[in-house]
Amino acid sequence: MSSPILILASASPARRQLLRSAGIDPIVCPSDLDESQVQLSNPVALVQTLAQLKGERIAAGIRCRDIAPHAPNPQEPESVLVLACDSVLVLDDQVYGKPANPDEAIARWQLMRGQVGELYTGHAIVDVSQNITLVNCEVTKVHFAKVSDSEIKAYVATGEPLNCAGCFAIDGRGSLFVEKIEGCHSNVIGLSLPLFRRMLLELGYNLETLW
C-alpha cells in the first residue's frame, strides 16, 4: 500500500508534538465541530462519537475538494488518512471536559486532589481511499497528588488547565501533581501512540510509511 498523507483533525499542539516525536509530521486541519451537539453519558461512547464526527467532517471536505491535502498531487485523495481524537476525564462516575473558566478549574481540582481519575481518549482514523472509518478508545488511570488550595490556585492562574479536558497537562506543569498513571502515558496527553499504530496496521498500513 502506498505511503499515506496524515491529516490531524485537531488544533492541539500536544497531539501534534506527540506525532512529531514519533517521527510523523502530520498536516494540521482542525475540525470546527460543535461538540455541544453530542450529549452522551457513557464516556467511551462520547469520546468515540466526537472523534468520529471530527474525522469524518474533515474527510468529507477532502472528498468534495473543500480541503486539499498538501501533497504533490492533491487530486488523488486515496492516500489520505484523517486522525481525530477527543478526551474526557471521569471522576466518581462524572464526565468532565475542559473547564469553562478559572473558578470551575479550581473547583475541579479540589475534587480531583488525592483521587484516581480515568482519562478516556477516543481515536478515529478515516481512510479516504478505502472509505473506512476505524474508531477506538484508550483509558488510563491517573493518580492525583493531594495538592493544597494555594497550589491549585497558582496552577490555574498559569492558564494551563483551562486548555485541557482533564484540567491538567501531564506534559507541562500538571505533571507535578500526578503521582502515577496506570496505562498508556501518551493517552493522557491526548493521543495513544500504541493504539494509533495498531489502528494503522488494521487498515493495512505499516508505521514506517509515515516516517
Short mmCIF file of C-alpha atoms in Angstrom, two decimals:
data_model
loop_
_atom_site.label_atom_id
_atom_site.label_comp_id
_atom_site.label_asym_id
_atom_site.label_seq_id
_atom_site.Cartn_x
_atom_site.Cartn_y
_atom_site.Cartn_z
CA MET A 1 0.00 0.00 0.00
CA SER A 2 1.26 3.48 -0.90
CA SER A 3 2.55 5.93 1.69
CA PRO A 4 -0.40 7.87 3.10
CA ILE A 5 -0.71 11.54 3.93
CA LEU A 6 -1.78 12.01 7.54
CA ILE A 7 -4.12 14.85 8.46
CA LEU A 8 -4.53 15.61 12.15
CA ALA A 9 -8.04 16.93 12.73
CA SER A 10 -7.05 18.70 15.94
CA ALA A 11 -5.68 22.08 16.97
CA SER A 12 -3.91 20.50 19.96
CA PRO A 13 -0.18 21.34 19.95
CA ALA A 14 0.37 18.41 22.34
CA ARG A 15 -1.11 15.87 19.91
CA ARG A 16 0.95 17.23 17.04
CA GLN A 17 4.10 17.14 19.16
CA LEU A 18 3.42 13.53 20.15
CA LEU A 19 3.28 12.52 16.49
CA ARG A 20 6.35 14.56 15.61
CA SER A 21 8.29 13.00 18.48
CA ALA A 22 7.45 9.62 16.92
CA GLY A 23 8.82 10.74 13.55
CA ILE A 24 5.45 11.62 11.99
CA ASP A 25 4.75 15.16 10.79
CA PRO A 26 1.02 15.49 10.11
CA ILE A 27 -0.88 18.18 8.25
CA VAL A 28 -2.92 20.02 10.89
CA CYS A 29 -6.51 20.71 9.90
CA PRO A 30 -8.70 21.27 12.97
CA SER A 31 -12.37 20.37 12.82
CA ASP A 32 -14.89 23.09 13.67
CA LEU A 33 -17.38 20.59 15.05
CA ASP A 34 -19.78 21.94 17.65
CA GLU A 35 -19.14 19.40 20.41
CA SER A 36 -22.17 20.54 22.39
CA GLN A 37 -24.41 18.76 19.88
CA VAL A 38 -23.29 15.40 21.32
CA GLN A 39 -24.75 14.64 24.74
CA LEU A 40 -23.85 11.14 25.92
CA SER A 41 -23.32 9.97 29.49
CA ASN A 42 -21.16 6.97 28.62
CA PRO A 43 -17.56 8.23 28.34
CA VAL A 44 -16.49 5.63 25.75
CA ALA A 45 -19.46 6.37 23.52
CA LEU A 46 -18.92 10.13 23.97
CA VAL A 47 -15.24 10.31 23.02
CA GLN A 48 -15.59 7.79 20.19
CA THR A 49 -18.59 9.61 18.72
CA LEU A 50 -16.89 13.01 18.90
CA ALA A 51 -13.66 11.68 17.40
CA GLN A 52 -15.55 10.02 14.55
CA LEU A 53 -17.61 13.13 13.80
CA LYS A 54 -14.48 15.30 13.75
CA GLY A 55 -12.61 12.92 11.47
CA GLU A 56 -15.49 12.41 9.05
CA ARG A 57 -16.12 16.15 8.87
CA ILE A 58 -12.58 16.74 7.60
CA ALA A 59 -12.71 13.68 5.32
CA ALA A 60 -15.93 14.96 3.74
CA GLY A 61 -14.15 18.24 2.96
CA ILE A 62 -11.37 16.33 1.22
CA ARG A 63 -13.81 14.29 -0.85
CA CYS A 64 -15.64 17.38 -2.08
CA ARG A 65 -12.34 19.26 -2.60
CA ASP A 66 -13.10 21.88 0.04
CA ILE A 67 -9.90 20.71 1.73
CA ALA A 68 -6.90 19.78 -0.41
CA PRO A 69 -4.05 17.93 1.31
CA HIS A 70 -0.61 19.45 0.83
CA ALA A 71 0.61 16.73 -1.49
CA PRO A 72 2.32 16.72 -4.90
CA ASN A 73 -0.97 15.62 -6.45
CA PRO A 74 -3.93 16.75 -4.33
CA GLN A 75 -6.31 15.25 -6.88
CA GLU A 76 -5.52 11.81 -5.51
CA PRO A 77 -7.05 11.66 -2.03
CA GLU A 78 -6.82 7.88 -1.94
CA SER A 79 -3.63 8.07 0.15
CA VAL A 80 -5.09 10.38 2.79
CA LEU A 81 -5.74 9.35 6.38
CA VAL A 82 -7.57 11.64 8.80
CA LEU A 83 -6.83 11.20 12.52
CA ALA A 84 -9.18 12.73 15.07
CA CYS A 85 -9.25 12.44 18.86
CA ASP A 86 -11.32 13.55 21.82
CA SER A 87 -10.60 13.25 25.54
CA VAL A 88 -12.56 13.44 28.79
CA LEU A 89 -11.79 12.76 32.45
CA VAL A 90 -14.06 10.58 34.56
CA LEU A 91 -14.04 11.06 38.32
CA ASP A 92 -16.61 9.42 40.63
CA ASP A 93 -18.71 8.47 37.60
CA GLN A 94 -18.87 12.09 36.43
CA VAL A 95 -17.61 13.01 32.96
CA TYR A 96 -15.58 16.21 32.65
CA GLY A 97 -14.29 18.08 29.62
CA LYS A 98 -12.39 21.35 29.55
CA PRO A 99 -13.25 23.71 32.43
CA ALA A 100 -15.27 26.72 31.32
CA ASN A 101 -13.39 29.24 33.47
CA PRO A 102 -10.78 29.52 36.28
CA ASP A 103 -13.37 29.15 39.05
CA GLU A 104 -14.56 25.86 37.56
CA ALA A 105 -10.96 24.69 37.20
CA ILE A 106 -10.26 25.43 40.87
CA ALA A 107 -13.39 23.59 41.98
CA ARG A 108 -12.49 20.65 39.74
CA TRP A 109 -9.02 20.34 41.20
CA GLN A 110 -10.44 20.44 44.71
CA LEU A 111 -12.42 17.33 43.72
CA MET A 112 -9.52 15.68 41.89
CA ARG A 113 -6.79 16.00 44.52
CA GLY A 114 -5.93 12.76 46.23
CA GLN A 115 -8.28 10.87 43.93
CA VAL A 116 -7.90 8.49 40.99
CA GLY A 117 -9.44 9.56 37.70
CA GLU A 118 -9.74 7.84 34.35
CA LEU A 119 -8.67 9.64 31.18
CA TYR A 120 -10.62 8.44 28.15
CA THR A 121 -9.40 9.31 24.65
CA GLY A 122 -11.42 8.40 21.59
CA HIS A 123 -9.46 7.82 18.37
CA ALA A 124 -10.87 7.80 14.86
CA ILE A 125 -8.95 7.21 11.63
CA VAL A 126 -10.76 7.83 8.36
CA ASP A 127 -9.16 6.18 5.33
CA VAL A 128 -10.46 8.28 2.45
CA SER A 129 -9.42 5.78 -0.25
CA GLN A 130 -10.97 2.70 1.32
CA ASN A 131 -13.96 4.64 2.67
CA ILE A 132 -13.33 3.04 6.07
CA THR A 133 -13.52 4.62 9.49
CA LEU A 134 -11.92 2.91 12.47
CA VAL A 135 -12.91 4.06 15.95
CA ASN A 136 -11.39 3.02 19.26
CA CYS A 137 -10.82 4.22 22.80
CA GLU A 138 -7.94 4.06 25.28
CA VAL A 139 -8.32 4.51 29.05
CA THR A 140 -5.57 5.46 31.50
CA LYS A 141 -5.89 5.74 35.27
CA VAL A 142 -4.40 8.90 36.78
CA HIS A 143 -3.48 9.18 40.47
CA PHE A 144 -3.59 12.81 41.56
CA ALA A 145 -1.50 14.24 44.39
CA LYS A 146 -3.02 15.83 47.49
CA VAL A 147 -2.29 19.37 46.39
CA SER A 148 -3.05 22.39 48.54
CA ASP A 149 -5.53 25.17 47.75
CA SER A 150 -2.65 27.58 47.14
CA GLU A 151 -1.03 25.17 44.68
CA ILE A 152 -4.33 24.75 42.87
CA LYS A 153 -4.91 28.49 42.56
CA ALA A 154 -1.34 29.07 41.39
CA TYR A 155 -1.65 26.32 38.79
CA VAL A 156 -4.97 27.56 37.47
CA ALA A 157 -3.52 31.09 37.26
CA THR A 158 -0.98 29.82 34.71
CA GLY A 159 -3.87 29.11 32.33
CA GLU A 160 -2.61 25.63 31.50
CA PRO A 161 -5.52 23.59 32.91
CA LEU A 162 -8.09 25.70 31.05
CA ASN A 163 -7.00 24.15 27.76
CA CYS A 164 -7.11 20.52 28.90
CA ALA A 165 -10.01 18.09 29.11
CA GLY A 166 -8.73 16.67 32.38
CA CYS A 167 -7.93 20.13 33.77
CA PHE A 168 -4.22 19.26 33.76
CA ALA A 169 -1.37 18.75 31.30
CA ILE A 170 0.89 15.84 32.18
CA ASP A 171 3.44 17.15 29.68
CA GLY A 172 3.51 20.50 31.46
CA ARG A 173 3.21 21.94 34.98
CA GLY A 174 0.43 19.47 35.71
CA SER A 175 2.99 16.66 35.84
CA LEU A 176 3.97 17.94 39.28
CA PHE A 177 0.53 17.00 40.57
CA VAL A 178 0.30 13.46 39.17
CA GLU A 179 1.67 10.76 41.47
CA LYS A 180 1.45 7.93 38.93
CA ILE A 181 -0.51 6.60 35.99
CA GLU A 182 -1.72 3.13 35.09
CA GLY A 183 -1.77 2.55 31.36
CA CYS A 184 -0.66 4.45 28.28
CA HIS A 185 1.24 7.66 29.07
CA SER A 186 0.71 9.34 25.70
CA ASN A 187 -3.03 8.71 26.02
CA VAL A 188 -3.10 11.15 28.93
CA ILE A 189 -1.57 13.78 26.64
CA GLY A 190 -4.37 13.21 24.14
CA LEU A 191 -3.25 10.51 21.71
CA SER A 192 -2.29 6.90 22.41
CA LEU A 193 0.61 6.22 20.07
CA PRO A 194 0.46 2.42 20.58
CA LEU A 195 -3.26 2.41 19.76
CA PHE A 196 -2.63 4.61 16.72
CA ARG A 197 -0.10 2.07 15.45
CA ARG A 198 -2.50 -0.83 15.93
CA MET A 199 -5.24 1.02 14.06
CA LEU A 200 -2.85 1.74 11.18
CA LEU A 201 -2.00 -1.95 10.95
CA GLU A 202 -5.68 -2.85 10.94
CA LEU A 203 -6.16 -0.58 7.94
CA GLY A 204 -3.28 -2.28 6.16
CA TYR A 205 -0.61 0.41 6.60
CA ASN A 206 2.83 -0.09 8.07
CA LEU A 207 4.00 2.56 10.51
CA GLU A 208 7.19 3.22 8.56
CA THR A 209 5.16 4.52 5.60
CA LEU A 210 4.56 7.66 7.66
CA TRP A 211 8.23 8.22 8.51
#
